[in-house]
Amino acid sequence: MGELTSGAKVAPLSRRQFVVTVVSAAGGLALGVMYPGVASALPLGIEPWSPEAVPADELSAWVVIDPDETITIRIPHSEMGQGAATALPQIVAEELEVDWARIKGEFASANRNVAQNTIYGDMNTVGSRGVATSWQRLQQAGASARQRLVTAAAQQWNVPVTDCTAANGAVTHRASGRTLTYGKLAAAAAKIMLDVEPAIKTLGNFKLIGQSVPRLDTPVKLDGSAKFGIDTRLPDMVYAAVQSCPVFGGKLVSVDESAIAGRRGIIRVVRMNDAVAVVADSYWRAEQALKLLKITWDGGAAATTDSAQYRQLYRDTLNGPMVEATEETTGDAEAALGRSAKVIEALYEAPHLAHAPMEPLNATVQLKADRLDVWIGTQSALNCLRLAATASGLKPEQVFIHNTYLGGGFGRRSRNDEMVHAINVAKAMGDRPVKLVWSREQDMRSDRYRPQAAVRMRASLTADGKIDAMDSRIAVGSIQRGTQGPQAAPNGLENQAIDSFDDIPYKIPNYRINLALKNTHVPVSFWRSVGGSQNCFFFESFIDELAFAAGKDPMQFRRSMMERRDFLGVLDTLAEKSNWSAPLPAGRGRGVAICENHGSIIGQVAEVTVDAAGNVRVDRIIAAVDCYQAVNPKIVESQIEGGIIYGLSAALYGHITIKDGAVVEGNFDSYKPVTLADAPKIEVYLSLTGGGKFAGVGECGLAPTAPAVTNAIFAATRKRVRELPLKNLKLSELAQL
Amino acid sequence: MVSLNVNGRQHSIDVEDDMPLLWALRDEIGLTGTKFGCGIAQCGACTVHVDGVAMRSCVIPASAVQGKAITTIEGLSTDAKHPVQQAWLAEDVPQCGYCQSGQIMAVSAFLKENPAPTDAQIDESITNICRCGTYVRIRRAIHRAAALMRG
Ligand code: FES
Ligand code: FES
């Protein structure tokens, strides 16, 4: 084939050719509400995962354009409520020059990712990184697709590419006014390879990025049609309920099945190393039978441990050897504290927490000799695929993950323990599909928890009432060791453990962080906002203590040590919107807290009422966030609102108790989340300083919530809360300062 | 045999008398819009209407509601245009969405009894858990739905 006018080559059709099953346009709901400015896009499908067959005429792995002009964008991350399934297509559509109303999203295939050299990246939906890590690649995918459409049109008209313009889903030849829609060009464009990738739009030139377009997943979440993992139904499917050894690391000794002999619907009992499953023809029958089994476990040495003992362990660890996080060191904190007449010191503590996503963990698997299909809501489709391959003994190319909607993730669904259970059961069930569901109790008692921690901070002030020196000693469970094994974090340092103690908002001339990573038999992992979830409470509460010691207003004290424009913008927004300097009646108080978390600056002011009996009511939370650029401001707001509630649940009620080596709390009666009645009024303000960064917003919202609330309690009562949750404290018994 | 009238259709299912309505709906009849969240009447994810009253189906035996009209999220409206669904759409309430069938069912029954609810009445009656923390929007959407229903 000779040189073409456009300078592009026709790609040899070397891609694997599959039977084409192009998904037709969603027959979803008509949207009842019009948003000014942007027409609604097509809702996401009920079953949002990609069909595994690759359409022969797809434009690229990222974009499929149907003859009816529907544009399907493949989404490389999971949708667990954080809005990725809207914000990520928004970024692709920005470059594609299409009407948003024609956009449809579907989740990218992890199997294809394995087969095609991780074309979709790591697919991990963790660390608030969806937009932050993928936006350039997504923009490029959109720009590339647009350029190939333009090139296809130019070739058809035999004119230079530069004479053609893409807009509104069509390419126009400017001189002649000829126009072809994308749908008519897609098949030809699919065969074009570009010599050079087109440049992507730069900041300031966005039309769709920055707009609060409605979420694509809302319509299917209003009528019960959205398919979560737990909703999977397959012909001839059996159901399994499972119970893990209550003591982490323990082993199964024996199972006495006599109590369930002859019960209706029971198919079999499956024994695993550290778990027992009952398979039945209905989930309820399986779960009922499981409760009747007499199971003997060997909990090992950990079976005698409890929370009081672990609390003491972390306190003791504060007095033992530590590693200095030297990258964070400035000046000489020890010397400065040594020469200070007054050192302020405090010990703070935080417990383990469970994730408790609304949808209990579950997985449906169909295991055949040469193929494994898994229907699951996972935060890490690619890791999930690899784990499934290991657990089943199949090759990664033989595993197909159908990533459903996630009924919450919060970090829990990045480790798919439930799927390993399901695969183990499936091995005993021939070809029959198995749906395995964790009961709420199994979910809460076999979690991988937020680490427990204790921190001792010491500080001194300058003559003019600023912080001169601060030395922090942190004892906390290592998330890296908890997730990767004891060889991780070999130098005794990890970022997660010092979150909120690093990248601090304040200029402190003498500053040092010391760390001791200490893991117990309780497994720990990433929990929404990670280290910030407890460390911001420690750090920002202590800053408040220092403001009090300095005799300064907490807002002014913070501001006097701040230099960065982003921190100042957030703090000043809070001061203004909370009407900070207006007095409150007796019994009420305002507290402020601010930090950097997952790249965003987040600050909150809480307003609380404390009654005579010491009961706390959080009336209002004002939040300000600087994520620099926002793809969809309305989704940013909802993430901050949700983060605040998640953080407030932890601050008010969150506690995982260990007794006899096992978790005591099992359900929402003992592990209570905030409900509508105790949800405060929330206002969220975006204070964006701009620049070429899209920082994460899925997690940061909760980090300052606990300290804003406890600082507000201090303002109302002069009582300092140094441990959480509040439900375990009697304010009346705390000393008044 | 347990005989259930769900969304206007009659179903005869061969289940034990003590099988909760939740599992009869999900696993026997195949209506998966009603969700399992706790199994102990704490979270409200499983809320359905029984003769128009909101009930937590995880703790009601299916056999106990024979002869009554059961409505699930799938039967709340034919076109997802129930005022509560419209208000939920307008306020962009759902995040993960898992709790929302239950929220919508609880609110739609509540508003029939309380066409102009105060915040205090809402607090007292809508006790469903949302781990994503969509409460601010839920409250706004309840008021919006109430206004829509009043016309
Ligand atoms: S599942 Fe019924 S109230 Fe939670
Ligand atoms: S929207 Fe996720 S639990 Fe409510």
PDB file of C-alpha atoms in Angstrom, chain B residues 69-140:
ATOM      1  CA  ALA B  69     -49.164  -7.304  48.604  1.00  0.00           C
ATOM      2  CA  ILE B  70     -45.386  -7.208  48.548  1.00  0.00           C
ATOM      3  CA  THR B  71     -43.620  -4.488  46.593  1.00  0.00           C
ATOM      4  CA  THR B  72     -39.904  -4.546  45.901  1.00  0.00           C
ATOM      5  CA  ILE B  73     -37.738  -1.867  44.319  1.00  0.00           C
ATOM      6  CA  GLU B  74     -38.373  -3.515  40.943  1.00  0.00           C
ATOM      7  CA  GLY B  75     -42.088  -2.919  41.378  1.00  0.00           C
ATOM      8  CA  LEU B  76     -42.026   0.571  42.868  1.00  0.00           C
ATOM      9  CA  SER B  77     -42.662   2.068  39.436  1.00  0.00           C
ATOM     10  CA  THR B  78     -42.579   0.773  35.899  1.00  0.00           C
ATOM     11  CA  ASP B  79     -40.326   3.504  34.566  1.00  0.00           C
ATOM     12  CA  ALA B  80     -38.187   4.537  37.557  1.00  0.00           C
ATOM     13  CA  LYS B  81     -40.284   7.713  37.685  1.00  0.00           C
ATOM     14  CA  HIS B  82     -41.614   7.371  41.202  1.00  0.00           C
ATOM     15  CA  PRO B  83     -41.161  10.803  42.817  1.00  0.00           C
ATOM     16  CA  VAL B  84     -38.594   9.364  45.219  1.00  0.00           C
ATOM     17  CA  GLN B  85     -36.592   7.919  42.315  1.00  0.00           C
ATOM     18  CA  GLN B  86     -36.840  11.229  40.462  1.00  0.00           C
ATOM     19  CA  ALA B  87     -35.647  13.125  43.504  1.00  0.00           C
ATOM     20  CA  TRP B  88     -32.795  10.642  43.994  1.00  0.00           C
ATOM     21  CA  LEU B  89     -31.734  11.224  40.390  1.00  0.00           C
ATOM     22  CA  ALA B  90     -31.953  14.984  40.672  1.00  0.00           C
ATOM     23  CA  GLU B  91     -29.824  15.036  43.813  1.00  0.00           C
ATOM     24  CA  ASP B  92     -27.364  12.435  42.452  1.00  0.00           C
ATOM     25  CA  VAL B  93     -27.755  10.529  45.708  1.00  0.00           C
ATOM     26  CA  PRO B  94     -26.157   7.110  45.110  1.00  0.00           C
ATOM     27  CA  GLN B  95     -22.484   6.450  45.496  1.00  0.00           C
ATOM     28  CA  CYS B  96     -21.885   2.685  45.538  1.00  0.00           C
ATOM     29  CA  GLY B  97     -25.672   2.348  45.389  1.00  0.00           C
ATOM     30  CA  TYR B  98     -25.915  -0.822  47.422  1.00  0.00           C
ATOM     31  CA  CYS B  99     -28.068   0.654  50.201  1.00  0.00           C
ATOM     32  CA  GLN B 100     -30.209   2.711  47.867  1.00  0.00           C
ATOM     33  CA  SER B 101     -32.969   0.215  47.041  1.00  0.00           C
ATOM     34  CA  GLY B 102     -33.651   0.013  50.750  1.00  0.00           C
ATOM     35  CA  GLN B 103     -33.417   3.771  51.227  1.00  0.00           C
ATOM     36  CA  ILE B 104     -35.838   4.436  48.382  1.00  0.00           C
ATOM     37  CA  MET B 105     -38.318   1.837  49.648  1.00  0.00           C
ATOM     38  CA  ALA B 106     -38.132   3.178  53.203  1.00  0.00           C
ATOM     39  CA  VAL B 107     -38.599   6.764  52.074  1.00  0.00           C
ATOM     40  CA  SER B 108     -41.431   6.062  49.630  1.00  0.00           C
ATOM     41  CA  ALA B 109     -43.473   4.356  52.362  1.00  0.00           C
ATOM     42  CA  PHE B 110     -42.612   7.076  54.871  1.00  0.00           C
ATOM     43  CA  LEU B 111     -43.703   9.916  52.586  1.00  0.00           C
ATOM     44  CA  LYS B 112     -47.102   8.360  52.046  1.00  0.00           C
ATOM     45  CA  GLU B 113     -47.737   8.744  55.773  1.00  0.00           C
ATOM     46  CA  ASN B 114     -45.828  12.029  56.131  1.00  0.00           C
ATOM     47  CA  PRO B 115     -46.335  14.139  53.021  1.00  0.00           C
ATOM     48  CA  ALA B 116     -44.544  17.162  54.514  1.00  0.00           C
ATOM     49  CA  PRO B 117     -42.014  15.708  56.939  1.00  0.00           C
ATOM     50  CA  THR B 118     -39.848  17.714  59.312  1.00  0.00           C
ATOM     51  CA  ASP B 119     -36.175  16.883  59.711  1.00  0.00           C
ATOM     52  CA  ALA B 120     -36.939  15.448  63.136  1.00  0.00           C
ATOM     53  CA  GLN B 121     -39.538  13.083  61.648  1.00  0.00           C
ATOM     54  CA  ILE B 122     -37.068  12.022  58.978  1.00  0.00           C
ATOM     55  CA  ASP B 123     -34.395  11.341  61.616  1.00  0.00           C
ATOM     56  CA  GLU B 124     -36.770   9.238  63.602  1.00  0.00           C
ATOM     57  CA  SER B 125     -38.105   7.162  60.728  1.00  0.00           C
ATOM     58  CA  ILE B 126     -35.337   6.743  58.164  1.00  0.00           C
ATOM     59  CA  THR B 127     -32.769   4.665  60.005  1.00  0.00           C
ATOM     60  CA  ASN B 128     -31.221   2.840  57.047  1.00  0.00           C
ATOM     61  CA  ILE B 129     -27.434   2.651  57.034  1.00  0.00           C
ATOM     62  CA  CYS B 130     -25.391   4.033  54.150  1.00  0.00           C
ATOM     63  CA  ARG B 131     -21.691   3.248  54.523  1.00  0.00           C
ATOM     64  CA  CYS B 132     -20.878   5.616  51.658  1.00  0.00           C
ATOM     65  CA  GLY B 133     -22.387   8.416  53.731  1.00  0.00           C
ATOM     66  CA  THR B 134     -24.919   9.842  51.289  1.00  0.00           C
ATOM     67  CA  TYR B 135     -27.083  11.212  54.111  1.00  0.00           C
ATOM     68  CA  VAL B 136     -26.819  14.890  53.193  1.00  0.00           C
ATOM     69  CA  ARG B 137     -28.200  14.140  49.765  1.00  0.00           C
ATOM     70  CA  ILE B 138     -30.749  11.664  51.079  1.00  0.00           C
ATOM     71  CA  ARG B 139     -32.207  14.365  53.318  1.00  0.00           C
ATOM     72  CA  ARG B 140     -32.341  16.861  50.452  1.00  0.00           C
TER      73      ARG B 140
END
